[in-house]
């Protein structure tokens, strides 16, 4: 019902009219508030910000009546915002100012202007899939205050979601809606912004690459506000995500920019009413727990506003179509509840949906291989230009010219090296020199390395510290040099790892009842254990097994019993008590789980009596973690108190997959199918959208890495579906320069991109890799099916993987482990394989030939399909169409 302060709509208000009316409203509000109970004032909202009852406040009614109310609201909004009525649509007269190629991207950018009004041209940026003749769904993506449409399509600042949507295969139109000089009397600034967006949708409908029946809108902050108005006024939009905006007029009067306001707004509406005009179309409203209050967009204001919106949806019987996402961040876009809705309403776009058959699936995976390889080589090129001209080493960040063995040595150099090995871009000589230079420059106490300043040519830390340097060496070995060895075989990186590990063993400063060990904390000891188990299997040098067993003894027979099962982060082995009584499931603590499991597996092969003594202690440790350190989904929490199991950090860490790899390895080693079931339960929780939301590129990299390591054993469709959601977001974090976040963690981005590529190709690689080269694979019961295609002429080798866990490391079995380089389809040197290219006659090849590389040449646009099977049932007699020379596959 109309409130006591309802006023008829007016057009062409003077400033005095506005001031007089708002002054009267403020006086009446203050009088009303004086008699109001304080309990009715929302948290974070001062009482002076209360507003009068609004004329068009929604009152629950039938679906038919609700539709009439929506029509009335839309008419009033056009009237108040745009000069008294909905403007006439004039010819758009679009002009393309320029087209921008984005390196390695599956889309191109257009800068466009269109005629919004007779005296106004709107400025837009468009990201559209390249080389396509079909129509694509469209998403209107809107920036916030201080942003631009270009930032949206480039994924800059807070606006990563625009680039992610383009990566997903949608046409993205991003209008500029920033503050500007108001052009039209009786209009408001929001009116001009919103009309520009509506006209952008008109323009979208004229494009040959847009499916006008599938359009959506999203935006953050001012973009979330504009999204609300556009979706309320334009029913062409099928799905809506308004982020960082769900609020009330009262809250907006607490220090916000006044550009939201216009005459007649508060008298007729609150924002929940305007959101209600979107019903019953799917709507997501996102608000962060860390939003400021008062001011900002606090959750305490959002919840009751959302309850009002739900009443409108309930009238249509579609209450579930409105979603309130309360996330852990601040004023940011997260999207994780929006992506599934977008997929349902607009459809997943290739390559982020399954293929129609096995060969179509190969082609789909080939596109992902290309995108992932483009990301990895982009990091290599981007960081290569940053290497120090004097010392030849990489900086720690784009601005911090420091070489840190535990950081850029551990996480950056190794994965640039691996990128080069898998793509052959021409950097091999320089990277090998960098590896030798870092040893020469950073070794400080024997082979123990320390931080080295690239600016001064001296040590960053004036005084050497053994504990710090052991940590540097352990991280470098576990995170970088071991995966290099697993992937590329023995080389100078292996010799560097042996040199560092020997230095750690020699310096081990912590006395225990079982012997000296490298450290008193779970991170360093976990790092060292993971290296020692593999290093001993590879070298059979007794010192590595001795130290592995000593550390395992100290934890299994002192630390784990001392805490009741969960190892404390730091332990005083002299006083037999916890110093830091916490256990982290992040990658700064969970290493001990993986390390002790690797110690158990090594002991099973080389010290079986000791392994049986470890078994109950490790089962106790893992059992306590599964009992105390998980949420209701079966996913890890971030941190618990070791002695009590009290949860200290409830949020799931991005490294959730790491410790699960340890549990999965123990499940097989200890013959415990129940443990495997717990891992499967955790992975199944990836179906929940919240687990598609991580805080940045490095967080996505770690999460994806863990998922791929687990997928290597579990082979579940859940991971494939989850990857289709997170990969475009992950890829979108990279800048055009190849730099991702500008710190050594960019190496982890390259690592994970390589892992993605090799998962999509099932371990097959095409070298040298070039832009536009795609290689996708699907496993069969006896072999693999490959689709290889290149946009440009290509001549190279198709190289097949081998069982490196056995050939390189000497492991008895390929157990799940951190910093592993997963094996997918492998060929055995002593076996023969049957090859069929493009359906032609069968060719036989030895596994050693495939491991060395299958020669292949492609013309521009040419595709090759290759089927490979073990040659168990292949006809051996001549005259049956069989050829016996590998060269004939060309």
XYZ file of N, CA and C in Angstrom, residues 306-474:
507
model
N 17.307 -9.643 0.855
C 17.117 -10.850 0.038
C 15.816 -11.554 0.403
N 15.448 -11.532 1.675
C 14.175 -12.144 2.082
C 12.999 -11.476 1.369
N 13.097 -10.159 1.152
C 12.044 -9.461 0.407
C 12.024 -9.916 -1.057
N 13.194 -10.084 -1.626
C 13.263 -10.546 -3.020
C 12.633 -11.928 -3.146
N 12.922 -12.792 -2.201
C 12.396 -14.161 -2.266
C 10.874 -14.203 -2.254
N 10.240 -13.200 -1.619
C 8.770 -13.175 -1.608
C 8.223 -13.037 -3.027
N 8.909 -12.256 -3.850
C 8.468 -12.095 -5.231
C 8.645 -13.412 -5.991
N 9.800 -14.054 -5.805
C 10.034 -15.325 -6.481
C 9.040 -16.386 -6.016
N 8.668 -16.338 -4.740
C 7.719 -17.309 -4.210
C 6.364 -17.192 -4.885
N 6.005 -15.982 -5.292
C 4.714 -15.785 -5.968
C 4.641 -16.573 -7.274
N 5.803 -16.811 -7.887
C 5.851 -17.583 -9.132
C 6.126 -19.070 -8.872
N 6.262 -19.434 -7.599
C 6.640 -20.812 -7.288
C 8.066 -21.119 -7.649
N 8.938 -20.086 -7.684
C 10.326 -20.240 -8.120
C 11.303 -19.691 -7.073
N 11.022 -19.952 -5.806
C 11.889 -19.413 -4.754
C 13.340 -19.864 -4.921
N 13.548 -21.061 -5.451
C 14.915 -21.562 -5.628
C 15.658 -20.870 -6.757
N 14.974 -20.066 -7.554
C 15.645 -19.346 -8.633
C 16.408 -18.126 -8.138
N 16.202 -17.751 -6.881
C 16.944 -16.636 -6.281
C 17.972 -17.207 -5.307
N 19.228 -16.835 -5.486
C 20.323 -17.372 -4.678
C 21.086 -16.230 -4.024
N 21.321 -16.348 -2.730
C 22.168 -15.395 -2.014
C 23.485 -16.085 -1.714
N 24.562 -15.597 -2.308
C 25.898 -16.127 -2.074
C 26.598 -15.269 -1.032
N 26.837 -15.826 0.133
C 27.644 -15.149 1.154
C 29.021 -15.798 1.113
N 29.996 -15.068 0.621
C 31.334 -15.634 0.470
C 32.286 -15.062 1.509
N 33.486 -15.632 1.584
C 34.431 -15.275 2.645
C 35.197 -13.990 2.356
N 35.073 -13.445 1.155
C 35.869 -12.288 0.777
C 35.214 -10.972 1.118
N 35.716 -9.931 0.472
C 35.177 -8.600 0.672
C 34.358 -8.165 -0.524
N 34.723 -7.001 -1.087
C 33.953 -6.414 -2.187
C 34.493 -6.957 -3.506
N 34.199 -8.231 -3.770
C 34.732 -8.913 -4.947
C 33.647 -9.773 -5.588
N 33.892 -10.131 -6.836
C 33.027 -11.050 -7.578
C 33.580 -12.459 -7.386
N 32.707 -13.431 -7.077
C 33.179 -14.813 -6.941
C 32.573 -15.725 -8.003
N 31.285 -15.647 -8.256
C 30.685 -16.339 -9.379
C 30.353 -17.803 -9.203
N 30.776 -18.432 -8.089
C 30.677 -19.882 -8.059
C 29.249 -20.413 -8.045
N 28.302 -19.659 -7.530
C 26.903 -20.076 -7.652
C 26.305 -19.660 -9.001
N 26.934 -18.691 -9.646
C 26.426 -18.190 -10.926
C 26.811 -19.110 -12.083
N 28.016 -19.687 -12.047
C 28.482 -20.483 -13.191
C 27.543 -21.649 -13.510
N 27.085 -22.440 -12.518
C 26.152 -23.525 -12.892
C 24.836 -23.008 -13.469
N 24.374 -21.872 -12.951
C 23.136 -21.286 -13.475
C 23.346 -20.819 -14.909
N 24.485 -20.210 -15.161
C 24.805 -19.756 -16.510
C 24.864 -20.949 -17.471
N 25.455 -22.039 -16.992
C 25.548 -23.234 -17.842
C 24.164 -23.808 -18.147
N 23.278 -23.781 -17.150
C 21.931 -24.332 -17.373
C 21.106 -23.453 -18.308
N 21.253 -22.140 -18.181
C 20.400 -21.241 -18.969
C 20.975 -20.951 -20.350
N 22.283 -20.744 -20.441
C 22.901 -20.411 -21.725
C 23.612 -21.595 -22.365
N 23.958 -22.589 -21.542
C 24.660 -23.756 -22.060
C 26.169 -23.608 -21.934
N 26.844 -24.686 -21.537
C 28.305 -24.710 -21.566
C 28.776 -24.639 -23.010
N 29.833 -23.896 -23.242
C 30.351 -23.730 -24.594
C 31.608 -24.570 -24.793
N 31.843 -25.051 -25.994
C 33.087 -25.785 -26.253
C 34.289 -24.893 -25.931
N 35.356 -25.429 -25.369
C 35.585 -26.851 -25.102
C 35.181 -27.285 -23.695
N 34.314 -26.533 -23.037
C 33.977 -26.836 -21.649
C 32.670 -27.619 -21.532
N 32.490 -28.562 -22.444
C 31.403 -29.524 -22.346
C 31.854 -30.789 -23.056
N 31.389 -31.956 -22.633
C 31.872 -33.222 -23.201
C 31.596 -33.330 -24.698
N 32.472 -34.074 -25.384
C 32.292 -34.308 -26.805
C 31.156 -35.275 -27.085
N 30.704 -35.285 -28.326
C 29.570 -36.132 -28.716
C 29.968 -37.609 -28.813
N 31.223 -37.866 -29.178
C 31.729 -39.234 -29.258
C 33.208 -39.181 -28.904
N 33.883 -40.323 -28.987
C 35.274 -40.361 -28.529
C 36.189 -39.467 -29.354
N 35.978 -39.429 -30.682
C 36.838 -38.578 -31.494
C 36.523 -37.100 -31.271
N 35.265 -36.760 -31.080
C 34.910 -35.375 -30.757
C 35.483 -34.987 -29.405
N 35.487 -35.940 -28.474
C 36.093 -35.673 -27.166
C 37.598 -35.457 -27.299
N 38.242 -36.212 -28.189
C 39.672 -35.976 -28.445
C 39.906 -34.559 -28.947
N 39.077 -34.115 -29.885
C 39.240 -32.759 -30.424
C 39.005 -31.704 -29.339
N 37.995 -31.940 -28.492
C 37.729 -31.012 -27.390
C 38.937 -30.911 -26.462
N 39.474 -32.056 -26.115
C 40.628 -32.058 -25.220
C 41.849 -31.438 -25.888
N 41.917 -31.551 -27.203
C 43.015 -30.913 -27.911
C 42.986 -29.400 -27.784
N 41.803 -28.827 -27.786
C 41.682 -27.381 -27.593
C 42.189 -26.991 -26.209
N 41.857 -27.773 -25.193
C 42.327 -27.481 -23.841
C 43.842 -27.654 -23.736
N 44.373 -28.662 -24.442
C 45.826 -28.838 -24.504
C 46.479 -27.577 -25.064
N 45.934 -27.077 -26.167
C 46.491 -25.864 -26.777
C 46.430 -24.685 -25.812
N 45.293 -24.490 -25.161
C 45.163 -23.349 -24.256
C 46.120 -23.470 -23.078
N 46.250 -24.678 -22.537
C 47.141 -24.864 -21.399
C 48.602 -24.661 -21.800
N 48.998 -25.180 -22.940
C 50.373 -24.984 -23.400
C 50.644 -23.507 -23.685
N 49.652 -22.807 -24.208
C 49.825 -21.372 -24.448
C 50.056 -20.639 -23.137
N 49.373 -21.056 -22.074
C 49.552 -20.407 -20.774
C 50.936 -20.689 -20.213
N 51.382 -21.933 -20.299
C 52.695 -22.276 -19.759
C 53.813 -21.568 -20.517
N 53.763 -21.598 -21.856
C 54.813 -20.922 -22.629
C 54.740 -19.416 -22.450
N 53.542 -18.892 -22.186
C 53.420 -17.460 -21.891
C 54.182 -17.080 -20.638
N 54.080 -17.907 -19.594
C 54.838 -17.650 -18.365
C 56.329 -17.697 -18.655
N 56.764 -18.689 -19.423
C 58.187 -18.808 -19.764
C 58.676 -17.557 -20.471
N 57.952 -17.095 -21.478
C 58.395 -15.901 -22.220
C 58.317 -14.649 -21.345
N 57.244 -14.536 -20.572
C 57.075 -13.338 -19.764
C 58.148 -13.168 -18.714
N 58.526 -14.276 -18.072
C 59.545 -14.177 -17.023
C 60.967 -14.169 -17.585
N 61.146 -14.722 -18.762
C 62.501 -14.762 -19.316
C 63.058 -13.354 -19.516
N 62.209 -12.434 -19.907
C 62.703 -11.072 -20.140
C 63.032 -10.358 -18.828
N 62.647 -10.919 -17.692
C 62.899 -10.287 -16.395
C 64.189 -10.771 -15.737
N 64.882 -11.758 -16.339
C 66.083 -12.270 -15.700
C 67.128 -11.168 -15.558
N 67.898 -11.270 -14.511
C 68.869 -10.222 -14.192
C 69.989 -10.188 -15.237
N 70.306 -9.005 -15.774
C 71.306 -8.934 -16.854
C 72.722 -9.260 -16.385
N 73.006 -9.067 -15.100
C 74.362 -9.309 -14.597
C 74.543 -10.744 -14.132
N 73.614 -11.222 -13.312
C 73.770 -12.541 -12.703
C 73.003 -13.635 -13.443
N 72.104 -13.251 -14.319
C 71.395 -14.237 -15.126
C 70.286 -14.973 -14.411
N 69.952 -14.582 -13.172
C 68.910 -15.265 -12.418
C 67.591 -14.501 -12.495
N 66.512 -15.181 -12.141
C 65.188 -14.575 -12.140
C 64.943 -13.845 -10.820
N 64.220 -12.735 -10.844
C 63.880 -12.062 -9.593
C 62.796 -12.824 -8.836
N 62.676 -12.520 -7.551
C 61.648 -13.163 -6.722
C 60.256 -12.690 -7.112
N 60.128 -11.407 -7.410
C 58.898 -10.835 -7.949
C 59.299 -9.900 -9.075
N 58.332 -9.305 -9.739
C 58.675 -8.403 -10.835
C 59.392 -7.163 -10.326
N 59.316 -6.899 -9.018
C 59.981 -5.716 -8.453
C 61.060 -6.047 -7.433
N 61.054 -7.257 -6.887
C 62.013 -7.620 -5.828
C 63.143 -8.447 -6.430
N 64.304 -7.822 -6.582
C 65.415 -8.465 -7.275
C 66.255 -9.262 -6.287
N 65.665 -10.400 -5.921
C 66.273 -11.313 -4.951
C 66.144 -12.731 -5.493
N 67.186 -13.529 -5.292
C 67.107 -14.959 -5.588
C 66.916 -15.688 -4.267
N 65.767 -16.337 -4.103
C 65.437 -17.048 -2.866
C 65.332 -18.530 -3.174
N 66.219 -19.369 -2.643
C 66.191 -20.797 -2.989
C 64.870 -21.485 -2.667
N 64.171 -21.044 -1.625
C 62.900 -21.676 -1.247
C 61.725 -21.111 -2.027
N 61.942 -20.066 -2.810
C 60.844 -19.414 -3.515
C 61.028 -19.496 -5.027
N 61.779 -18.549 -5.616
C 61.898 -18.591 -7.074
C 62.745 -19.758 -7.562
N 63.666 -20.262 -6.721
C 64.389 -21.476 -7.110
C 63.461 -22.685 -7.064
N 62.613 -22.762 -6.039
C 61.751 -23.934 -5.857
C 60.525 -23.915 -6.763
N 59.942 -22.746 -6.970
C 58.626 -22.677 -7.613
C 58.622 -22.045 -8.997
N 59.684 -21.407 -9.406
C 59.677 -20.705 -10.691
C 60.607 -21.362 -11.700
N 61.904 -21.383 -11.417
C 62.874 -21.940 -12.365
C 62.525 -23.363 -12.801
N 62.183 -24.279 -11.891
C 61.942 -25.659 -12.341
C 60.814 -25.786 -13.356
N 59.781 -24.974 -13.216
C 58.622 -25.151 -14.089
C 58.764 -24.370 -15.382
N 59.652 -23.379 -15.396
C 60.036 -22.800 -16.678
C 60.869 -23.826 -17.456
N 61.728 -24.517 -16.717
C 62.559 -25.545 -17.332
C 61.683 -26.678 -17.894
N 60.706 -27.128 -17.105
C 59.812 -28.185 -17.568
C 58.975 -27.732 -18.763
N 58.554 -26.464 -18.754
C 57.818 -25.936 -19.906
C 58.668 -26.033 -21.166
N 59.918 -25.644 -21.051
C 60.819 -25.738 -22.198
C 60.980 -27.185 -22.640
N 61.113 -28.096 -21.700
C 61.314 -29.496 -22.052
C 60.106 -30.065 -22.789
N 58.906 -29.643 -22.412
C 57.690 -30.176 -23.018
C 57.262 -29.434 -24.281
N 57.892 -28.287 -24.567
C 57.446 -27.511 -25.729
C 58.564 -27.135 -26.687
N 59.826 -27.165 -26.236
C 60.992 -26.826 -27.068
C 60.847 -25.457 -27.714
N 60.873 -24.443 -26.881
C 60.735 -23.066 -27.346
C 62.078 -22.372 -27.600
N 63.183 -23.043 -27.295
C 64.493 -22.468 -27.578
C 65.196 -21.864 -26.385
N 64.754 -22.171 -25.177
C 65.354 -21.593 -23.980
C 66.228 -22.588 -23.207
N 66.431 -23.781 -23.742
C 67.088 -24.847 -22.984
C 68.490 -24.453 -22.533
N 69.291 -23.882 -23.417
C 70.662 -23.530 -23.062
C 70.678 -22.491 -21.941
N 69.845 -21.464 -22.066
C 69.824 -20.420 -21.048
C 69.353 -20.938 -19.702
N 68.387 -21.839 -19.706
C 67.885 -22.383 -18.445
C 68.926 -23.287 -17.784
N 69.640 -24.065 -18.604
C 70.696 -24.913 -18.025
C 71.788 -24.050 -17.400
N 72.119 -22.945 -18.041
C 73.116 -22.043 -17.469
C 72.606 -21.423 -16.167
N 71.308 -21.068 -16.146
C 70.726 -20.495 -14.931
C 70.816 -21.475 -13.773
N 70.621 -22.763 -14.067
C 70.693 -23.775 -13.027
C 72.095 -23.859 -12.430
N 73.108 -23.757 -13.266
C 74.483 -23.788 -12.743
C 74.845 -22.480 -12.052
N 74.341 -21.356 -12.575
C 74.648 -20.063 -11.967
C 74.044 -19.943 -10.574
N 72.818 -20.452 -10.392
C 72.202 -20.303 -9.072
C 72.992 -21.072 -8.016
N 73.526 -22.243 -8.365
C 74.328 -23.005 -7.413
C 75.603 -22.249 -7.056
N 76.230 -21.678 -8.063
C 77.472 -20.936 -7.825
C 77.240 -19.711 -6.952
N 76.102 -19.034 -7.146
C 75.861 -17.775 -6.451
C 75.184 -17.942 -5.093
N 74.363 -18.988 -4.925
C 73.574 -19.044 -3.699
C 74.112 -20.004 -2.645
N 75.052 -20.906 -3.000
C 75.628 -21.782 -1.981
C 76.379 -20.950 -0.951
N 76.089 -21.165 0.326
C 76.687 -20.313 1.360
C 77.419 -21.121 2.417
N 76.803 -22.156 2.930
C 77.436 -23.005 3.937
C 77.579 -24.382 3.312
N 78.764 -24.608 2.696
C 78.878 -25.781 1.859
C 77.907 -25.625 0.702
N 77.038 -26.622 0.529
C 76.038 -26.537 -0.535
C 74.720 -25.955 -0.058
N 74.603 -25.646 1.233
C 73.356 -25.059 1.717
C 73.200 -23.655 1.145
N 72.086 -23.379 0.492
C 71.919 -22.091 -0.191
C 71.243 -21.056 0.697
N 71.422 -19.787 0.325
C 70.781 -18.695 1.051
C 70.323 -17.637 0.051
N 69.575 -16.679 0.556
C 69.026 -15.613 -0.284
C 70.149 -14.719 -0.793
N 70.092 -14.409 -2.093
C 71.132 -13.633 -2.750
C 70.501 -12.413 -3.419
N 71.060 -11.235 -3.166
C 70.537 -9.998 -3.746
C 71.085 -9.795 -5.149
N 70.188 -9.638 -6.106
C 70.611 -9.357 -7.478
C 70.958 -7.896 -7.669
N 70.633 -7.063 -6.705
C 70.968 -5.640 -6.782
C 72.370 -5.367 -6.270
N 72.723 -6.017 -5.142
C 74.014 -5.721 -4.515
C 75.059 -6.796 -4.755
N 74.617 -7.987 -5.194
C 75.564 -9.081 -5.368
C 76.047 -9.646 -4.051
N 75.306 -9.439 -2.970
C 75.675 -9.941 -1.643
C 74.492 -10.691 -1.043
N 74.718 -11.258 0.129
C 73.653 -11.984 0.807
C 72.582 -11.021 1.313
N 71.340 -11.445 1.218
C 70.236 -10.644 1.761
C 70.304 -10.625 3.278
N 70.627 -11.760 3.883
C 70.740 -11.873 5.335
C 72.216 -11.807 5.710
N 72.542 -10.877 6.583
C 73.944 -10.680 6.935
C 74.544 -11.893 7.620
N 73.747 -12.588 8.416
C 74.243 -13.719 9.197
C 73.664 -15.016 8.664
N 74.502 -15.999 8.415
C 73.972 -17.286 7.958
C 73.191 -17.965 9.080
N 72.099 -18.604 8.715
C 71.256 -19.317 9.675
C 71.016 -20.715 9.126
N 71.480 -21.718 9.848
C 71.404 -23.091 9.355
C 69.964 -23.530 9.132
N 69.088 -23.177 10.065
C 67.688 -23.593 9.932
C 67.038 -22.985 8.689
N 67.333 -21.696 8.455
C 66.778 -21.052 7.265
C 67.301 -21.715 5.998
N 68.578 -22.011 5.972
C 69.180 -22.571 4.764
C 68.732 -24.017 4.531
N 68.500 -24.772 5.607
C 67.957 -26.119 5.450
C 66.559 -26.036 4.855
N 65.772 -25.082 5.325
C 64.437 -24.895 4.765
C 64.532 -24.544 3.280
N 65.447 -23.645 2.924
C 65.632 -23.279 1.517
C 65.945 -24.511 0.675
N 66.882 -25.331 1.149
C 67.299 -26.503 0.383
C 66.186 -27.538 0.290
N 65.459 -27.740 1.395
C 64.400 -28.752 1.403
C 63.273 -28.372 0.453
